[in-house]
Each structure stands twice: as C-alpha cells, then as structure tokens.
Short mmCIF file of C-alpha atoms and ligand atoms in Angstrom, two decimals:
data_model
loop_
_atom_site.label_atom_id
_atom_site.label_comp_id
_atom_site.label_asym_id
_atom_site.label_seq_id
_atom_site.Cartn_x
_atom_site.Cartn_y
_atom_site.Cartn_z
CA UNK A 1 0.00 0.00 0.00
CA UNK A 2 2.93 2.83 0.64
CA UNK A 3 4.41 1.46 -2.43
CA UNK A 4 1.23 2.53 -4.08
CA UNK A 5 1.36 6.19 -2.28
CA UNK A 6 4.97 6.76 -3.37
CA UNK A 7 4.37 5.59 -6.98
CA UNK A 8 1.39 7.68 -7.37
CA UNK A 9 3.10 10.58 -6.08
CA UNK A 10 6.17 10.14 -8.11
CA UNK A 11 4.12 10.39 -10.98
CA UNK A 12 1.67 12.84 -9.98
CA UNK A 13 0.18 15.91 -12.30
CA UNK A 14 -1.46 17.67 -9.81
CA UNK A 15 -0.43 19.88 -6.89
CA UNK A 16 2.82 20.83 -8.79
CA UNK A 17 3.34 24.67 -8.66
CA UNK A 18 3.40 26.25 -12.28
CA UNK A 19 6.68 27.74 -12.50
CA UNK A 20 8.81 25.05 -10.86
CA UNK A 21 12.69 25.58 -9.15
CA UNK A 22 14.72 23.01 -11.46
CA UNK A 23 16.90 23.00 -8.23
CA UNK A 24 13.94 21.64 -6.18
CA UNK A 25 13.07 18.72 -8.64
CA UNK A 26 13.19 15.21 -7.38
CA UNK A 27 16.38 13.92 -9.08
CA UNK A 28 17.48 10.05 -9.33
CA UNK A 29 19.87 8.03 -10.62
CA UNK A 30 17.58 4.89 -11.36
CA UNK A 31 20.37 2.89 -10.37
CA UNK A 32 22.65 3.65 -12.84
CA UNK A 33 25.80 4.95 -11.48
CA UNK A 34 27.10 8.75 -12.20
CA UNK A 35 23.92 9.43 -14.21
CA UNK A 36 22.01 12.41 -12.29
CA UNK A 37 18.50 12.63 -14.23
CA UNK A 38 15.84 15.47 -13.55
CA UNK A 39 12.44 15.40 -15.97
CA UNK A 40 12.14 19.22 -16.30
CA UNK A 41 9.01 18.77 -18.34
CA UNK A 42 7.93 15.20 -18.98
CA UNK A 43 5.12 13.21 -19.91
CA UNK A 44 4.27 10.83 -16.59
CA UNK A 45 4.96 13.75 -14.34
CA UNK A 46 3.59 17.07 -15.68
CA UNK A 47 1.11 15.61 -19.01
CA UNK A 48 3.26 17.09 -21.56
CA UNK A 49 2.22 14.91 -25.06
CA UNK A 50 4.58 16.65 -27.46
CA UNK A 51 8.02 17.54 -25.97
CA UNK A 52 9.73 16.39 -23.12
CA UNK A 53 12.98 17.84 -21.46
CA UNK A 54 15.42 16.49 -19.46
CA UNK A 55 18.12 17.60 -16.92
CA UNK A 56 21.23 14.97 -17.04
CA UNK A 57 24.46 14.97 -15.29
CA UNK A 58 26.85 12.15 -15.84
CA UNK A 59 30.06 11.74 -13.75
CA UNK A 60 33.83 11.09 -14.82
CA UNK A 61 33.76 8.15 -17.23
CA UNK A 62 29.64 7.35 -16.83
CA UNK A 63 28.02 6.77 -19.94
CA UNK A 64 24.27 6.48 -21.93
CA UNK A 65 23.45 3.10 -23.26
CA UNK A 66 24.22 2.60 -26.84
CA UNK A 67 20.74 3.02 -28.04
CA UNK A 68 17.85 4.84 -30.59
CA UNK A 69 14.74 6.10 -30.55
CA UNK A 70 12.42 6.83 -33.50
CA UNK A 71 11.82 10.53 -32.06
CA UNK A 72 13.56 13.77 -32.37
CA UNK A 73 16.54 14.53 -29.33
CA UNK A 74 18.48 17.73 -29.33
CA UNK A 75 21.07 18.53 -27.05
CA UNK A 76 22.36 21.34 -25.12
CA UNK A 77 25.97 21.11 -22.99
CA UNK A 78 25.47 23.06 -20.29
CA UNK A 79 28.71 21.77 -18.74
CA UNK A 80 31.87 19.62 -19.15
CA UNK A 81 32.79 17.84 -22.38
CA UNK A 82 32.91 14.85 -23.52
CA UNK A 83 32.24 12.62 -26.74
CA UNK A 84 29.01 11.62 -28.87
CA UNK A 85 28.73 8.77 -30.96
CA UNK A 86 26.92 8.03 -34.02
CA UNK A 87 25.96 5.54 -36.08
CA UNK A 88 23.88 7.03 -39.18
CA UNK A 89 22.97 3.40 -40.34
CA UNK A 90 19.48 3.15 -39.36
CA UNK A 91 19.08 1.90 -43.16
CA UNK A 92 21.38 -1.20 -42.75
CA UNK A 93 21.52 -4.28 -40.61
CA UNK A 94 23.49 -3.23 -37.44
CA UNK A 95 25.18 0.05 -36.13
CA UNK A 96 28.15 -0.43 -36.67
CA UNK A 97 31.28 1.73 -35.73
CA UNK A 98 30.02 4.71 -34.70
CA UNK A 99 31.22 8.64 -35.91
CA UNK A 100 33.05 10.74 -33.26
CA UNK A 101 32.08 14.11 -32.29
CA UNK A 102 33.44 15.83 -29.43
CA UNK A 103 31.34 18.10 -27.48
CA UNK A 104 32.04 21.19 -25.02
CA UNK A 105 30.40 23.59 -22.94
CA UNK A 106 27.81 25.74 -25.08
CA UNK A 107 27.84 23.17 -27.81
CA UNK A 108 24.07 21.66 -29.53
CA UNK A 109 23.79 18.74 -31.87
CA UNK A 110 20.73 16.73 -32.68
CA UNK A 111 20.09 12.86 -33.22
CA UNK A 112 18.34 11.80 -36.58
CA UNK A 113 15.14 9.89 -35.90
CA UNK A 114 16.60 6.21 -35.48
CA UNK A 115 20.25 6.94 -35.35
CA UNK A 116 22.04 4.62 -32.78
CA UNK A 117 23.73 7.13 -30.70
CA UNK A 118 26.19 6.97 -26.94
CA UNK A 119 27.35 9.74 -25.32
CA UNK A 120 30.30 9.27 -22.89
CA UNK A 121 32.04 12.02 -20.21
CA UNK A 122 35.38 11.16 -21.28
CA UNK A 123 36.75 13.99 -18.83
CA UNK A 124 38.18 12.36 -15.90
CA UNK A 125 37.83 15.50 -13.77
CA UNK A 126 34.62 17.48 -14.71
CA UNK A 127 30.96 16.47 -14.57
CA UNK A 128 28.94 16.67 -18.03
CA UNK A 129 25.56 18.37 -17.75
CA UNK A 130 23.22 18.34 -20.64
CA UNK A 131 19.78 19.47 -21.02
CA UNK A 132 18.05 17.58 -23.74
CA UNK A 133 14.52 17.78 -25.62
CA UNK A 134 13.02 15.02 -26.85
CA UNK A 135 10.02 14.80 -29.31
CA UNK A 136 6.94 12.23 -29.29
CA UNK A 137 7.28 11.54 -25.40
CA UNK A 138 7.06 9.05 -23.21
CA UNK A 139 10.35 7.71 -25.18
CA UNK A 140 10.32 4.19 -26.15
CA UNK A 141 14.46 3.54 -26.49
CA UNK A 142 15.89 0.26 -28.43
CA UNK A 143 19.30 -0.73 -26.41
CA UNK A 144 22.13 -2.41 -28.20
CA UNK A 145 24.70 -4.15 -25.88
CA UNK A 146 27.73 -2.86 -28.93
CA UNK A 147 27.55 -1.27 -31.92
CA UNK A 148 27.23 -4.66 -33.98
CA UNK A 149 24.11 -6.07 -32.07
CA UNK A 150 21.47 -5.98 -35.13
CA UNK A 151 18.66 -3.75 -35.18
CA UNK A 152 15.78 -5.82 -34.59
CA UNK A 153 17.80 -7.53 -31.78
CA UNK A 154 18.14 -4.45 -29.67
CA UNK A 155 16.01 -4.04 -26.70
CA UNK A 156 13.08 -2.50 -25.91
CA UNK A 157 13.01 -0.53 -22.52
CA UNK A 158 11.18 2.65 -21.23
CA UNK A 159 14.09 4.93 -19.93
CA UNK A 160 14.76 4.21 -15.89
CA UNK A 161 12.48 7.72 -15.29
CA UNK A 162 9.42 6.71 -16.98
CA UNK A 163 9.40 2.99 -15.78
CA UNK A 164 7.86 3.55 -12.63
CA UNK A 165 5.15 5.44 -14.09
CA UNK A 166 4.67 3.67 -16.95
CA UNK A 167 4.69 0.26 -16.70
CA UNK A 168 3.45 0.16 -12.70
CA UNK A 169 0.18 -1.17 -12.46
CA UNK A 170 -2.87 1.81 -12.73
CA UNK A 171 -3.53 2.83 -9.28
CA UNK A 172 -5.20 0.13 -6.76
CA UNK A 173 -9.00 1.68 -5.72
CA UNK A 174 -8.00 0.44 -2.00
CA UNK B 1 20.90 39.30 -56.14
CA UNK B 2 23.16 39.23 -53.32
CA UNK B 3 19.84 39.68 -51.20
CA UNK B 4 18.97 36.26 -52.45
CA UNK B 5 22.31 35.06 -51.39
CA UNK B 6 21.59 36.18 -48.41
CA UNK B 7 18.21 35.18 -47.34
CA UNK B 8 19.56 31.79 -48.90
CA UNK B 9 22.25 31.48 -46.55
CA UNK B 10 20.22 32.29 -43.41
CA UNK B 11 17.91 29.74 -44.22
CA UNK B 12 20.44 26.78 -45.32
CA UNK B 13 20.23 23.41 -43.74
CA UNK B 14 23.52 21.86 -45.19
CA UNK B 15 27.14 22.97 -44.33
CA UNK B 16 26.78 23.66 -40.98
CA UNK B 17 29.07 21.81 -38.32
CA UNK B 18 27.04 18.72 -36.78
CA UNK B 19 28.27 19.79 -33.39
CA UNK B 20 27.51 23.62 -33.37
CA UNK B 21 29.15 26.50 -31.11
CA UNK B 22 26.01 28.23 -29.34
CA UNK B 23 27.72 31.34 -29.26
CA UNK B 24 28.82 31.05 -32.80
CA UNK B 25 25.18 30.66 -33.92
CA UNK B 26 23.97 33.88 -35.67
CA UNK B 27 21.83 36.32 -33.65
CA UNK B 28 19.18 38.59 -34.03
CA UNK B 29 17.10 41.24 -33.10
CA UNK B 30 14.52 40.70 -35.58
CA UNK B 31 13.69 44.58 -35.47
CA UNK B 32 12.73 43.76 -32.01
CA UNK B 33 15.05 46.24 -29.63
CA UNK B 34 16.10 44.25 -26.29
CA UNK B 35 15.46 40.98 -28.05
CA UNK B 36 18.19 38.75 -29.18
CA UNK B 37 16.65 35.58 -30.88
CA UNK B 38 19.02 32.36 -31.53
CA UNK B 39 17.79 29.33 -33.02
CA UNK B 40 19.75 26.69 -31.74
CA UNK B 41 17.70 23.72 -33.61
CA UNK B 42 15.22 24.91 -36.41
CA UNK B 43 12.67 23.84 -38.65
CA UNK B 44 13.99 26.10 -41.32
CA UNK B 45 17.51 26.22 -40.25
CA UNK B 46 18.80 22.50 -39.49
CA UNK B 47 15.92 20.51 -40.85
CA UNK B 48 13.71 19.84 -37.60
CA UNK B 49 10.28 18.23 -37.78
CA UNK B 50 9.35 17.88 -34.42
CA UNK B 51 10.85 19.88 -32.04
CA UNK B 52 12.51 23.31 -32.27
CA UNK B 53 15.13 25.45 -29.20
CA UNK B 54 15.98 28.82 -29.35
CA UNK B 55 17.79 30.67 -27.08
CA UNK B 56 16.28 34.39 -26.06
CA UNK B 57 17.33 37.23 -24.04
CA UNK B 58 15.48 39.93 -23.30
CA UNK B 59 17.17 43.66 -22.02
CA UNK B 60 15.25 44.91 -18.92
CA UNK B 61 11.80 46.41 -19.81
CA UNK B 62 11.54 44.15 -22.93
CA UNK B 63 8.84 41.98 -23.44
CA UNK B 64 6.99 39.73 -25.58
CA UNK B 65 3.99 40.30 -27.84
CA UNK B 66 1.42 38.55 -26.03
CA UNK B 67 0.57 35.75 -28.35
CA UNK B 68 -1.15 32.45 -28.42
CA UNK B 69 0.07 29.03 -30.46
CA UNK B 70 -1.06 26.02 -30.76
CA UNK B 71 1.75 24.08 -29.86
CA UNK B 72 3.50 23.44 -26.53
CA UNK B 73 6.03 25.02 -25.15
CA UNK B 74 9.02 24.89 -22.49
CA UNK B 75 10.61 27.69 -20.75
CA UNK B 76 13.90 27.25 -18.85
CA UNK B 77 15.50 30.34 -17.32
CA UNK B 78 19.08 30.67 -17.30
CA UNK B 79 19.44 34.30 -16.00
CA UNK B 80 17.60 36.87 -14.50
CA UNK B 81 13.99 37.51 -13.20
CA UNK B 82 11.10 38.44 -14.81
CA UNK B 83 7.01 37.74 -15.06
CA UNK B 84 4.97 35.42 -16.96
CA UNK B 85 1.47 36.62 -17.76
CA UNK B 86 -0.99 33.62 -18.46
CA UNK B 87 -4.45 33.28 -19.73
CA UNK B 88 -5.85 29.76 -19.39
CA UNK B 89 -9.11 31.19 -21.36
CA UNK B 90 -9.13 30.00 -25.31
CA UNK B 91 -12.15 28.37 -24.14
CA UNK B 92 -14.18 32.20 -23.87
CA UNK B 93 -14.03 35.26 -26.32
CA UNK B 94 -11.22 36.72 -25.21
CA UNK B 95 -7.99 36.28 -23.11
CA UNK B 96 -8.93 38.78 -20.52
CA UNK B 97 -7.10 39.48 -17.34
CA UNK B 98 -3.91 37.14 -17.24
CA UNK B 99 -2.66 35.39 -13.93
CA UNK B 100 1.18 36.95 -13.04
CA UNK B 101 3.71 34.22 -12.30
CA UNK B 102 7.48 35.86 -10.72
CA UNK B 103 10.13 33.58 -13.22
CA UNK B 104 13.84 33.23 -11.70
CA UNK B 105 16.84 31.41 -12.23
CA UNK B 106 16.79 27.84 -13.01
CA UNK B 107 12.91 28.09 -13.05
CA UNK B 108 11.00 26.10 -15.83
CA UNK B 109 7.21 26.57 -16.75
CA UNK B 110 5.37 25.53 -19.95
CA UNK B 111 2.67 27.25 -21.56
CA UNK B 112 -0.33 24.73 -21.88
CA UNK B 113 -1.39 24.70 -26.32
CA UNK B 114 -2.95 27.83 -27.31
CA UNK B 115 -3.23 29.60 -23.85
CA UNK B 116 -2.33 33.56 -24.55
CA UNK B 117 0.84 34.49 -22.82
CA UNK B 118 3.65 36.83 -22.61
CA UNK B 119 7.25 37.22 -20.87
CA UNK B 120 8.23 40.48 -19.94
CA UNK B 121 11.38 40.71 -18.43
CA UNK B 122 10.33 43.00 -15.77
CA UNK B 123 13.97 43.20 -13.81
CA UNK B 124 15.58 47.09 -14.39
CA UNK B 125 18.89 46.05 -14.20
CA UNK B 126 19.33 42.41 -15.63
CA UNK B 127 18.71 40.59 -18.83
CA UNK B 128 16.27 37.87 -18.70
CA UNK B 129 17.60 34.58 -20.96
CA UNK B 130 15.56 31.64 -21.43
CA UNK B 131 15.93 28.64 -23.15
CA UNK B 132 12.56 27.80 -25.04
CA UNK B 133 11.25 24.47 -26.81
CA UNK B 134 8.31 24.23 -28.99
CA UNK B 135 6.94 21.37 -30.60
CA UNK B 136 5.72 21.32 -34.49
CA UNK B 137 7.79 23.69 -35.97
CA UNK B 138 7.57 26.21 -37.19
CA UNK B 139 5.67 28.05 -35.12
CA UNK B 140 2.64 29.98 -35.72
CA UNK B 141 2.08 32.98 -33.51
CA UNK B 142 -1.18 34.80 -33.25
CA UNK B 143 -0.88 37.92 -31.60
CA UNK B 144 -3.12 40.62 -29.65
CA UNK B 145 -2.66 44.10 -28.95
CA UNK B 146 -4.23 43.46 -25.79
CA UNK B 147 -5.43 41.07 -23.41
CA UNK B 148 -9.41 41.86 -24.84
CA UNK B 149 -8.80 41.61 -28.05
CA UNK B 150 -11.10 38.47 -29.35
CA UNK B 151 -9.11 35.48 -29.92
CA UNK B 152 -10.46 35.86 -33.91
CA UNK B 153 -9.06 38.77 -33.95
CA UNK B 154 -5.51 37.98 -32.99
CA UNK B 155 -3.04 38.19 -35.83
CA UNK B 156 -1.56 35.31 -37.84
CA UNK B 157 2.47 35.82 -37.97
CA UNK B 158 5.31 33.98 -38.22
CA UNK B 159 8.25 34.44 -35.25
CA UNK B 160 10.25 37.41 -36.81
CA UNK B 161 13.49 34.28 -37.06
CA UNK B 162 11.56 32.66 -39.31
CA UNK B 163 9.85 34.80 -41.75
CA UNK B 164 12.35 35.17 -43.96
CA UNK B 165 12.73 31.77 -44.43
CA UNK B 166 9.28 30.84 -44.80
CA UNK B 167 7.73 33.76 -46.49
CA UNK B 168 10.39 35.18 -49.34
CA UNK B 169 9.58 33.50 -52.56
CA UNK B 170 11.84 30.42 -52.95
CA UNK B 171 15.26 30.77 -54.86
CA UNK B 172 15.71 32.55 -58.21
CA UNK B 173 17.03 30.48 -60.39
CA UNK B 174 19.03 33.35 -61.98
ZN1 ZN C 201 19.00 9.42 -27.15
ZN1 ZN C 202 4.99 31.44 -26.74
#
C-alpha cells in the first residue's frame, strides 16, 4: 500500500506549482551509477504529449546506453565535455562503428530519428551536464549491448524515469 | 541578387558543423530592440520536424507580444527575473485578465497549447535569458494588442526568425 502512495506521487500531475525551481526537482539516478536525471518537463509527471525535457548529469567516465529512438533529441551542454557517438545506419543491418564528435560547454547537436547514438564524459575530472529535448514523449528507447548487435535484436526498454510510471500497475481503488 | 544570397544562406540546412558552437550561432534582433533571438535547432535552419530550441534574451523592460500558439512550449530560465502573464481562457471570447507568475533562475514553466501568454522581463537592471522548446515547428504565432482583443481577432504571424525563411519566394534560379 505505501508502495502505491509513493508511486502515485512520483508520478503525480497535480499539486505541482506552475513555474517550478529546477533545483527543487526530485532527481534520481535509477540505479545507474554517475547518471544524475531530472524530468524538467515530462510526460508521466507534468502531461506534456509533445516535448519532453530532461536535466542529465553524468560523472567522470559514466556513460548512456548505446541506443535509438524513433523521435527527435536535441542537445544542449550546459557543462563539461565529452564525446558523442553516431551511427547514421538506421538503413542497414546493425550500427556499426560509430562517428566521433566531441562536445564542449555551449555546444548543440541533434540525433536523426533512429540513429544509434552513446554519449560518454570522457573527462576524468569534470561532470557533463546536458539538457536535452526530446520529441513524441514518453520515449520508447531500443538498447544495443555494442555497436554490432542488429537492429531488430536491440532491446526494448522505457528509460529508468518513466518505468515507474509507466509500466506500474494503474492505481489500486484500496 | 546578393539579397537572395543572403536570405539563402540564413535559411540553409547543409554545411553547418554537426556539433555547433552556441555562441557562434547567428543572432538577431529581428527589429525587435532588447530581443536577441538564436535558433539553436530549427525547422527552417537545421531541418527539424518535431521539435525546435531557441535561445532568447530579453534587455530589462523588454517583453513579448502577447501571443497564443497552438503548440506546446518549455521555458527554462538561465538568468535573471522576470514575469509570466498567463491566460488559461481559449475556451471564452477573449484572453482577458492574465494570472502573473514571478520567473527566476533555473525556473521552468510551460505554456499549456494555445493559452495567450507573454514574458516580460520585468527586472531594471538584468537581462532575462531563457531557453525555449516548442513542438511542431515552425511556429505559428497569433498575436493581440491586448489582453481583450477576441481570440479571432488575434493576428496570424510567423516568429520574426523565421519569416524570412518561410515567407520570401523560394530561390531565383538566376
Ligand atoms: Zn537518445
Ligand atoms: Zn509562446
């Protein structure tokens, strides 16, 4: 029954104020280590159905999965650098090795629709903060395990922020 | 001639870097004093479909038209204070007497589709810079001269950033 309370209000609408403190949003690393991830403006948590925008830190050396999405993601470095990855073979049967881009403080870049993509904080000192927009939310993202996993093996997962709204059961009447 | 060449290159999709310097974007006043307008992912610029991020600053006392559109949209303030007015009323005639909201710092808001709103950046001494997202690109912006004008009486524009793009006759072929 908490577990019910604490889902629901994780993934609550209502009661939020309209102009919201960034600094005051709940922020979680959904058990992924040195990933910091705050939904600024998301789909479970504040009914957004067209965009959806993300706060994301990663530490030293933490990384995104090698994954796509068949949605529009832009990017904006807010802090630290680091390096993107991108495979622009969404026509073909697998990834494979991926174009490097490094990135930097100020810098934008956006992912085709379907483009296999990673990005890394190669900095060993410095924290890389991002804010990114996605289009079409709640994401549906396609994980590949390395860049020559083929398409239609890649796997299916809601991102670790949506699961618990998404996929928990639709609140219990009791 | 070399006005074509212009309004050609502002509007170009190809060429540019895939990782792109923010503050080597090009920037504009749009014939808007205290505005400065970058698109940091466009529609007409870099080929968008979905979403679209522009980065805005507004000099104290600037402001705004107060405007409706029917797509949603994302604030995230990066510097400086300033007011949101808000109209939750495309349901009856008019917008009519807007709700204030104070916006700060690392605040975020989003305007739900088609409510009338305007940002004035209401601080004497401080620019006001927000990030802002918008889905469907490009924009269309209906605008009032006040908050009583009827909403059918609101004027059809496009954002001064994207009016040359989207309303000068497509290339000569001369
Ligand atoms: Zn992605
Ligand atoms: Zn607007």
């Amino acid at each position: 029954f908490s577990a019910t309370i604490t889902e629901a209000s994780q993934c609550a609408i209502s009661g939020l104020p309209f102009v919201r403190n960034i600094s005051e949003l709940p922020q979680d690393n959904h058990g992924r280590g040195g990933l910091s991830h705050i939904t600024i403006a998301g789909s479970a948590l504040h009914g957004m159905k067209e965009v959806e925008v993300w706060l994301q830190t990663f530490a030293p050396g933490s990384r995104t999965p090698i994954h796509r999405h068949s949605c529009e993601e832009v990017f904006v470095v807010l802090k630290g650098t680091g390096t993107l990855y991108l495979a622009s073979s969404s026509h073909v049967k697998y990834p494979g090795t991926p174009q490097e881009f490094s990135i930097f403080p100020n810098s934008t870049f956006h992912i085709p629709v379907n483009d296999a993509h990673q990005i890394v904080n190669s900095n060993e000192r410095e924290d890389l903060q991002m804010l990114a927009v996605i289009s079409r939310p709640p994401v549906k993202v396609f994980i590949y395990d390395d860049w020559f996993v083929p398409h239609t093996a890649a796997k299916l997962k809601f991102p670790y922020w949506d699961e618990q709204c998404l996929q928990s059961p639709q609140k219990d009447e009791l």
